[in-house]
Amino acid sequence: MRWSMKGYIFDLDGVLVDTAKYHFLAWKRLASQLGIDFTIEDNEKLKGVSRKDSFEIILSLGGREIPDSEKEGLMDFKNKWYLDYVHSMDHSEILEGVEDYLKHLKEKGAIIILGSSSKNARLILEKVKLINYFDYIVDGNIINKAKPDPEVFLKGASLAGINPNECIVFEDAQAGIDAAKAAGMKVAGVVHSSELNGYDVEIRTFKSETPYLL
Ligand code: BG6
Ligand code: MG
C-alpha cells in the first residue's frame, strides 16, 4: 500500500536514532544509587514515556517511595548523565535509511514534523545533523500531556495547518502508537524487538521497507 500524506510526523528515540541505550545506562546508574535493580527488559517499559513517568515506573519496580521534593533533583542527575552520552553523538548514529527517506520526503514537498516526548530532542537533532529536515518540532518542552495522550501529534498537525487525517506518524513505542491513533492519524509501527499493536503498517528499517513512501 502507498500513502501520500501531507504531514510526516517522526518520533525521535528509536525511530531516527537509538538513544534508548543511553537512557538505560543513565537510569541504571540512578536506580543503582537508590538500591533498585533495573534491567534492560525493564527499560522497554520506558520507551516513549516521559522522563517523570519513567522515573515513577522505576520507583514502583523497586517498591520505593521518594518525597516529591527530591524527585526533580534526582531526575536532573539522570539527565546530566544522559547528556554526557548525547554530547558524544554524531551523524553516524542516525538509524539505517532514515536520512535518505527524509531527503526523499523533502524533495516531494512533504511537511516533516518531529513529535517527541523528549526535552532533549532539539539538541539530539542538532548533534546528528538532522535538524534542518524538520519544518516543525514538537517536543517535551512544549506539551502538557505525555504520550499516550495525542497532544504531541495534534500540536504538530495544528502548527503545520493540516488535519490529523492528513498525517502519518512513525513510532517505535506502544504509548506513541496509541497517541497517534487517538489523534486520528495513520501509524507506521517501527518494530525492533518488542511487541507492538495497533499500527497500520509495519516497518523494520527505513532502508529495506518502503510501503509508506510518497
Ligand atoms: C522519549 C523516550 O522519546 O523521551 C523515553 O522514548 C524518554 O524513553 C522520553 O523517557 C523523555 O526524554 P528526555 O530526554 O526528556 O529525558
Ligand atoms: Mg520512540
PDB file of C-alpha atoms and ligand atoms in Angstrom:
ATOM      1  CA  MET A   1       0.000   0.000   0.000  1.00  0.00           C
ATOM      2  CA  ARG A   2       1.237   3.505  -0.809  1.00  0.00           C
ATOM      3  CA  TRP A   3       0.059   6.510   1.080  1.00  0.00           C
ATOM      4  CA  SER A   4       0.586  10.038   0.046  1.00  0.00           C
ATOM      5  CA  MET A   5       0.081  12.170   3.128  1.00  0.00           C
ATOM      6  CA  LYS A   6       0.662  15.875   3.684  1.00  0.00           C
ATOM      7  CA  GLY A   7       2.359  15.540   7.057  1.00  0.00           C
ATOM      8  CA  TYR A   8       5.005  13.033   8.119  1.00  0.00           C
ATOM      9  CA  ILE A   9       5.478  13.008  11.888  1.00  0.00           C
ATOM     10  CA  PHE A  10       8.501  11.270  13.366  1.00  0.00           C
ATOM     11  CA  ASP A  11       9.129  10.151  16.890  1.00  0.00           C
ATOM     12  CA  LEU A  12      12.825  10.648  17.742  1.00  0.00           C
ATOM     13  CA  ASP A  13      14.136   7.994  20.126  1.00  0.00           C
ATOM     14  CA  GLY A  14      14.038   4.565  18.456  1.00  0.00           C
ATOM     15  CA  VAL A  15      12.867   5.918  15.093  1.00  0.00           C
ATOM     16  CA  LEU A  16      15.557   8.365  13.955  1.00  0.00           C
ATOM     17  CA  VAL A  17      18.289   7.435  16.462  1.00  0.00           C
ATOM     18  CA  ASP A  18      18.824   4.755  19.091  1.00  0.00           C
ATOM     19  CA  THR A  19      19.060   6.690  22.321  1.00  0.00           C
ATOM     20  CA  ALA A  20      17.297   4.011  24.413  1.00  0.00           C
ATOM     21  CA  LYS A  21      20.715   2.521  25.227  1.00  0.00           C
ATOM     22  CA  TYR A  22      21.861   5.840  26.703  1.00  0.00           C
ATOM     23  CA  HIS A  23      18.616   6.350  28.633  1.00  0.00           C
ATOM     24  CA  PHE A  24      19.128   2.837  30.010  1.00  0.00           C
ATOM     25  CA  LEU A  25      22.679   3.483  31.207  1.00  0.00           C
ATOM     26  CA  ALA A  26      21.718   6.747  32.881  1.00  0.00           C
ATOM     27  CA  TRP A  27      18.582   5.335  34.544  1.00  0.00           C
ATOM     28  CA  LYS A  28      20.527   2.264  35.654  1.00  0.00           C
ATOM     29  CA  ARG A  29      23.084   4.459  37.379  1.00  0.00           C
ATOM     30  CA  LEU A  30      20.351   6.319  39.241  1.00  0.00           C
ATOM     31  CA  ALA A  31      18.482   3.096  40.061  1.00  0.00           C
ATOM     32  CA  SER A  32      21.670   1.536  41.495  1.00  0.00           C
ATOM     33  CA  GLN A  33      22.186   4.555  43.723  1.00  0.00           C
ATOM     34  CA  LEU A  34      18.648   4.049  45.002  1.00  0.00           C
ATOM     35  CA  GLY A  35      19.238   0.322  45.528  1.00  0.00           C
ATOM     36  CA  ILE A  36      16.861  -0.660  42.704  1.00  0.00           C
ATOM     37  CA  ASP A  37      17.670  -3.472  40.303  1.00  0.00           C
ATOM     38  CA  PHE A  38      16.865  -2.140  36.819  1.00  0.00           C
ATOM     39  CA  THR A  39      17.270  -4.458  33.815  1.00  0.00           C
ATOM     40  CA  ILE A  40      17.372  -3.957  30.042  1.00  0.00           C
ATOM     41  CA  GLU A  41      13.968  -5.692  29.901  1.00  0.00           C
ATOM     42  CA  ASP A  42      12.589  -3.127  32.348  1.00  0.00           C
ATOM     43  CA  ASN A  43      13.916  -0.417  30.042  1.00  0.00           C
ATOM     44  CA  GLU A  44      11.383  -1.474  27.372  1.00  0.00           C
ATOM     45  CA  LYS A  45       8.631  -0.121  29.624  1.00  0.00           C
ATOM     46  CA  LEU A  46      10.145   3.367  29.433  1.00  0.00           C
ATOM     47  CA  LYS A  47      10.097   3.731  25.659  1.00  0.00           C
ATOM     48  CA  GLY A  48       8.032   6.704  24.584  1.00  0.00           C
ATOM     49  CA  VAL A  49       7.263   7.507  28.219  1.00  0.00           C
ATOM     50  CA  SER A  50       8.093  10.962  29.655  1.00  0.00           C
ATOM     51  CA  ARG A  51      11.059  11.437  31.988  1.00  0.00           C
ATOM     52  CA  LYS A  52       8.813  11.892  35.016  1.00  0.00           C
ATOM     53  CA  ASP A  53       6.639   8.873  34.211  1.00  0.00           C
ATOM     54  CA  SER A  54       9.788   6.807  33.550  1.00  0.00           C
ATOM     55  CA  PHE A  55      11.112   7.649  36.996  1.00  0.00           C
ATOM     56  CA  GLU A  56       7.792   6.685  38.597  1.00  0.00           C
ATOM     57  CA  ILE A  57       7.921   3.306  36.800  1.00  0.00           C
ATOM     58  CA  ILE A  58      11.461   2.678  38.099  1.00  0.00           C
ATOM     59  CA  LEU A  59      10.466   3.605  41.651  1.00  0.00           C
ATOM     60  CA  SER A  60       7.482   1.280  41.520  1.00  0.00           C
ATOM     61  CA  LEU A  61       9.647  -1.553  40.103  1.00  0.00           C
ATOM     62  CA  GLY A  62      11.860  -1.165  43.162  1.00  0.00           C
ATOM     63  CA  GLY A  63       8.940  -0.666  45.545  1.00  0.00           C
ATOM     64  CA  ARG A  64      10.499   2.654  46.555  1.00  0.00           C
ATOM     65  CA  GLU A  65       8.775   5.855  47.585  1.00  0.00           C
ATOM     66  CA  ILE A  66      10.599   9.162  47.461  1.00  0.00           C
ATOM     67  CA  PRO A  67       9.303  12.567  48.560  1.00  0.00           C
ATOM     68  CA  ASP A  68       8.203  14.677  45.578  1.00  0.00           C
ATOM     69  CA  SER A  69      10.629  17.406  46.675  1.00  0.00           C
ATOM     70  CA  GLU A  70      13.591  15.099  45.930  1.00  0.00           C
ATOM     71  CA  LYS A  71      12.431  13.787  42.575  1.00  0.00           C
ATOM     72  CA  GLU A  72      13.406  16.774  40.398  1.00  0.00           C
ATOM     73  CA  GLY A  73      16.969  16.759  41.701  1.00  0.00           C
ATOM     74  CA  LEU A  74      17.372  13.032  41.083  1.00  0.00           C
ATOM     75  CA  MET A  75      15.955  13.339  37.557  1.00  0.00           C
ATOM     76  CA  ASP A  76      18.399  16.191  36.931  1.00  0.00           C
ATOM     77  CA  PHE A  77      21.274  13.843  37.813  1.00  0.00           C
ATOM     78  CA  LYS A  78      19.913  11.227  35.416  1.00  0.00           C
ATOM     79  CA  ASN A  79      19.565  13.818  32.680  1.00  0.00           C
ATOM     80  CA  LYS A  80      23.101  15.081  33.218  1.00  0.00           C
ATOM     81  CA  TRP A  81      24.483  11.543  32.835  1.00  0.00           C
ATOM     82  CA  TYR A  82      22.272  11.006  29.781  1.00  0.00           C
ATOM     83  CA  LEU A  83      23.551  14.239  28.219  1.00  0.00           C
ATOM     84  CA  ASP A  84      27.137  13.067  28.660  1.00  0.00           C
ATOM     85  CA  TYR A  85      26.287  10.354  26.125  1.00  0.00           C
ATOM     86  CA  VAL A  86      24.269  12.690  23.898  1.00  0.00           C
ATOM     87  CA  HIS A  87      27.196  15.115  23.660  1.00  0.00           C
ATOM     88  CA  SER A  88      29.284  12.391  22.056  1.00  0.00           C
ATOM     89  CA  MET A  89      26.640  11.587  19.408  1.00  0.00           C
ATOM     90  CA  ASP A  90      27.231  12.409  15.774  1.00  0.00           C
ATOM     91  CA  HIS A  91      25.865  11.806  12.276  1.00  0.00           C
ATOM     92  CA  SER A  92      26.867   8.132  12.398  1.00  0.00           C
ATOM     93  CA  GLU A  93      24.129   7.406  14.961  1.00  0.00           C
ATOM     94  CA  ILE A  94      21.254   8.043  12.564  1.00  0.00           C
ATOM     95  CA  LEU A  95      19.365   4.766  12.020  1.00  0.00           C
ATOM     96  CA  GLU A  96      19.665   2.994   8.686  1.00  0.00           C
ATOM     97  CA  GLY A  97      17.841   4.608   5.759  1.00  0.00           C
ATOM     98  CA  VAL A  98      16.404   7.482   7.797  1.00  0.00           C
ATOM     99  CA  GLU A  99      18.273  10.332   6.131  1.00  0.00           C
ATOM    100  CA  ASP A 100      17.543   9.091   2.588  1.00  0.00           C
ATOM    101  CA  TYR A 101      13.864   8.881   3.442  1.00  0.00           C
ATOM    102  CA  LEU A 102      13.823  12.401   4.917  1.00  0.00           C
ATOM    103  CA  LYS A 103      15.589  13.675   1.770  1.00  0.00           C
ATOM    104  CA  HIS A 104      13.020  11.937  -0.390  1.00  0.00           C
ATOM    105  CA  LEU A 105      10.146  13.494   1.559  1.00  0.00           C
ATOM    106  CA  LYS A 106      11.720  16.953   1.318  1.00  0.00           C
ATOM    107  CA  GLU A 107      12.118  16.636  -2.450  1.00  0.00           C
ATOM    108  CA  LYS A 108       8.450  15.701  -2.729  1.00  0.00           C
ATOM    109  CA  GLY A 109       7.449  18.765  -0.732  1.00  0.00           C
ATOM    110  CA  ALA A 110       6.038  16.880   2.258  1.00  0.00           C
ATOM    111  CA  ILE A 111       5.755  18.584   5.630  1.00  0.00           C
ATOM    112  CA  ILE A 112       8.163  16.966   8.104  1.00  0.00           C
ATOM    113  CA  ILE A 113       7.370  17.204  11.801  1.00  0.00           C
ATOM    114  CA  LEU A 114       9.042  15.904  14.961  1.00  0.00           C
ATOM    115  CA  GLY A 115       6.718  14.581  17.671  1.00  0.00           C
ATOM    116  CA  SER A 116       8.823  13.555  20.657  1.00  0.00           C
ATOM    117  CA  SER A 117       8.347  13.317  24.428  1.00  0.00           C
ATOM    118  CA  SER A 118      11.989  14.230  24.940  1.00  0.00           C
ATOM    119  CA  LYS A 119      13.088  17.585  26.314  1.00  0.00           C
ATOM    120  CA  ASN A 120      16.458  16.951  24.650  1.00  0.00           C
ATOM    121  CA  ALA A 121      15.056  16.467  21.145  1.00  0.00           C
ATOM    122  CA  ARG A 122      16.431  19.642  19.550  1.00  0.00           C
ATOM    123  CA  LEU A 123      19.902  19.048  20.917  1.00  0.00           C
ATOM    124  CA  ILE A 124      19.928  15.474  19.597  1.00  0.00           C
ATOM    125  CA  LEU A 125      18.702  16.540  16.135  1.00  0.00           C
ATOM    126  CA  GLU A 126      21.465  19.149  16.067  1.00  0.00           C
ATOM    127  CA  LYS A 127      24.134  16.675  17.187  1.00  0.00           C
ATOM    128  CA  VAL A 128      23.262  14.151  14.455  1.00  0.00           C
ATOM    129  CA  LYS A 129      22.685  16.937  11.903  1.00  0.00           C
ATOM    130  CA  LEU A 130      19.079  16.140  11.043  1.00  0.00           C
ATOM    131  CA  ILE A 131      17.540  19.334  12.365  1.00  0.00           C
ATOM    132  CA  ASN A 132      17.316  21.091   9.014  1.00  0.00           C
ATOM    133  CA  TYR A 133      14.922  18.497   7.618  1.00  0.00           C
ATOM    134  CA  PHE A 134      12.236  19.436  10.129  1.00  0.00           C
ATOM    135  CA  ASP A 135       9.592  22.051   9.385  1.00  0.00           C
ATOM    136  CA  TYR A 136       8.107  21.842  12.885  1.00  0.00           C
ATOM    137  CA  ILE A 137       9.388  20.451  16.166  1.00  0.00           C
ATOM    138  CA  VAL A 138       7.062  19.447  18.987  1.00  0.00           C
ATOM    139  CA  ASP A 139       8.969  18.124  21.986  1.00  0.00           C
ATOM    140  CA  GLY A 140       8.660  17.506  25.716  1.00  0.00           C
ATOM    141  CA  ASN A 141       9.225  21.193  26.477  1.00  0.00           C
ATOM    142  CA  ILE A 142       6.016  22.368  24.840  1.00  0.00           C
ATOM    143  CA  ILE A 143       3.484  19.685  25.636  1.00  0.00           C
ATOM    144  CA  ASN A 144       1.428  19.354  28.795  1.00  0.00           C
ATOM    145  CA  LYS A 145       0.304  15.752  28.456  1.00  0.00           C
ATOM    146  CA  ALA A 146       2.708  12.933  27.644  1.00  0.00           C
ATOM    147  CA  LYS A 147       2.065  10.070  25.183  1.00  0.00           C
ATOM    148  CA  PRO A 148      -0.306   8.125  25.036  1.00  0.00           C
ATOM    149  CA  ASP A 149      -2.153  11.430  25.110  1.00  0.00           C
ATOM    150  CA  PRO A 150      -2.438  12.651  21.481  1.00  0.00           C
ATOM    151  CA  GLU A 151      -1.396  16.245  22.311  1.00  0.00           C
ATOM    152  CA  VAL A 152       2.130  15.985  20.859  1.00  0.00           C
ATOM    153  CA  PHE A 153       0.875  14.872  17.444  1.00  0.00           C
ATOM    154  CA  LEU A 154      -2.209  17.115  17.337  1.00  0.00           C
ATOM    155  CA  LYS A 155       0.024  20.091  18.105  1.00  0.00           C
ATOM    156  CA  GLY A 156       2.286  19.117  15.209  1.00  0.00           C
ATOM    157  CA  ALA A 157      -0.629  18.984  12.760  1.00  0.00           C
ATOM    158  CA  SER A 158      -2.038  22.232  14.070  1.00  0.00           C
ATOM    159  CA  LEU A 159       1.319  24.076  13.757  1.00  0.00           C
ATOM    160  CA  ALA A 160       1.549  22.863  10.175  1.00  0.00           C
ATOM    161  CA  GLY A 161      -2.056  23.876   9.464  1.00  0.00           C
ATOM    162  CA  ILE A 162      -3.121  20.400   8.339  1.00  0.00           C
ATOM    163  CA  ASN A 163      -5.753  17.934   9.526  1.00  0.00           C
ATOM    164  CA  PRO A 164      -4.849  14.902  11.636  1.00  0.00           C
ATOM    165  CA  ASN A 165      -6.160  12.560   8.929  1.00  0.00           C
ATOM    166  CA  GLU A 166      -3.593  14.026   6.533  1.00  0.00           C
ATOM    167  CA  CYS A 167      -0.718  12.814   8.758  1.00  0.00           C
ATOM    168  CA  ILE A 168       1.195   9.594   9.240  1.00  0.00           C
ATOM    169  CA  VAL A 169       3.197   9.012  12.424  1.00  0.00           C
ATOM    170  CA  PHE A 170       6.336   6.854  12.672  1.00  0.00           C
ATOM    171  CA  GLU A 171       6.555   5.329  16.135  1.00  0.00           C
ATOM    172  CA  ASP A 172       8.507   2.570  17.879  1.00  0.00           C
ATOM    173  CA  ALA A 173       6.690   2.623  21.234  1.00  0.00           C
ATOM    174  CA  GLN A 174       3.231   1.465  22.235  1.00  0.00           C
ATOM    175  CA  ALA A 175       2.496   4.722  24.064  1.00  0.00           C
ATOM    176  CA  GLY A 176       3.276   6.608  20.837  1.00  0.00           C
ATOM    177  CA  ILE A 177       1.192   4.325  18.617  1.00  0.00           C
ATOM    178  CA  ASP A 178      -1.750   4.756  20.983  1.00  0.00           C
ATOM    179  CA  ALA A 179      -1.226   8.535  20.964  1.00  0.00           C
ATOM    180  CA  ALA A 180      -1.174   8.685  17.157  1.00  0.00           C
ATOM    181  CA  LYS A 181      -4.314   6.568  16.859  1.00  0.00           C
ATOM    182  CA  ALA A 182      -6.063   8.737  19.447  1.00  0.00           C
ATOM    183  CA  ALA A 183      -5.095  11.728  17.269  1.00  0.00           C
ATOM    184  CA  GLY A 184      -6.853  10.100  14.288  1.00  0.00           C
ATOM    185  CA  MET A 185      -3.645   9.623  12.298  1.00  0.00           C
ATOM    186  CA  LYS A 186      -2.211   6.753  10.282  1.00  0.00           C
ATOM    187  CA  VAL A 187       0.612   4.947  12.075  1.00  0.00           C
ATOM    188  CA  ALA A 188       3.722   3.192  10.824  1.00  0.00           C
ATOM    189  CA  GLY A 189       5.000   0.929  13.596  1.00  0.00           C
ATOM    190  CA  VAL A 190       8.792   0.892  13.587  1.00  0.00           C
ATOM    191  CA  VAL A 191       9.328  -2.559  15.010  1.00  0.00           C
ATOM    192  CA  HIS A 192      12.660  -3.500  16.605  1.00  0.00           C
ATOM    193  CA  SER A 193      12.298  -6.285  19.152  1.00  0.00           C
ATOM    194  CA  SER A 194       9.399  -5.506  21.441  1.00  0.00           C
ATOM    195  CA  GLU A 195       5.846  -6.395  20.513  1.00  0.00           C
ATOM    196  CA  LEU A 196       3.664  -3.568  19.260  1.00  0.00           C
ATOM    197  CA  ASN A 197      -0.049  -3.444  18.445  1.00  0.00           C
ATOM    198  CA  GLY A 198      -2.451  -1.172  16.649  1.00  0.00           C
ATOM    199  CA  TYR A 199      -0.347   0.257  13.813  1.00  0.00           C
ATOM    200  CA  ASP A 200      -1.486   0.392  10.182  1.00  0.00           C
ATOM    201  CA  VAL A 201       1.763  -0.645   8.536  1.00  0.00           C
ATOM    202  CA  GLU A 202       4.932  -2.212   9.895  1.00  0.00           C
ATOM    203  CA  ILE A 203       8.451  -1.191   9.008  1.00  0.00           C
ATOM    204  CA  ARG A 204      11.674  -2.687  10.309  1.00  0.00           C
ATOM    205  CA  THR A 205      14.188  -0.323   8.813  1.00  0.00           C
ATOM    206  CA  PHE A 206      13.748   2.711   6.611  1.00  0.00           C
ATOM    207  CA  LYS A 207      16.160   1.177   4.165  1.00  0.00           C
ATOM    208  CA  SER A 208      14.560  -2.168   3.439  1.00  0.00           C
ATOM    209  CA  GLU A 209      10.890  -1.382   3.601  1.00  0.00           C
ATOM    210  CA  THR A 210       9.196   1.347   1.709  1.00  0.00           C
ATOM    211  CA  PRO A 211       5.461   0.667   1.521  1.00  0.00           C
ATOM    212  CA  TYR A 212       4.971   4.058   3.096  1.00  0.00           C
ATOM    213  CA  LEU A 213       6.956   6.068   0.567  1.00  0.00           C
ATOM    214  CA  LEU A 214       5.337   9.018  -1.138  1.00  0.00           C
TER     215      LEU A 214
HETATM  216  C1  BG6 B   1      11.242   9.524  24.739  1.00  0.00           C
HETATM  217  C2  BG6 B   1      11.966   8.257  25.120  1.00  0.00           C
HETATM  218  O1  BG6 B   1      11.490   9.847  23.413  1.00  0.00           O
HETATM  219  O2  BG6 B   1      11.676  10.607  25.559  1.00  0.00           O
HETATM  220  C3  BG6 B   1      11.766   7.974  26.595  1.00  0.00           C
HETATM  221  O3  BG6 B   1      11.461   7.174  24.347  1.00  0.00           O
HETATM  222  C4  BG6 B   1      12.211   9.187  27.403  1.00  0.00           C
HETATM  223  O4  BG6 B   1      12.475   6.821  26.955  1.00  0.00           O
HETATM  224  C5  BG6 B   1      11.464  10.425  26.948  1.00  0.00           C
HETATM  225  O5  BG6 B   1      11.963   8.960  28.787  1.00  0.00           O
HETATM  226  C6  BG6 B   1      11.884  11.696  27.695  1.00  0.00           C
HETATM  227  O6  BG6 B   1      13.199  12.014  27.343  1.00  0.00           O
HETATM  228  P1  BG6 B   1      14.084  13.150  27.997  1.00  0.00           P
HETATM  229  O7  BG6 B   1      15.218  13.313  27.018  1.00  0.00           O
HETATM  230  O8  BG6 B   1      13.243  14.397  28.090  1.00  0.00           O
HETATM  231  O9  BG6 B   1      14.500  12.675  29.332  1.00  0.00           O
HETATM  232 MG    MG B   2      10.456   6.217  20.467  1.00  0.00          MG
END
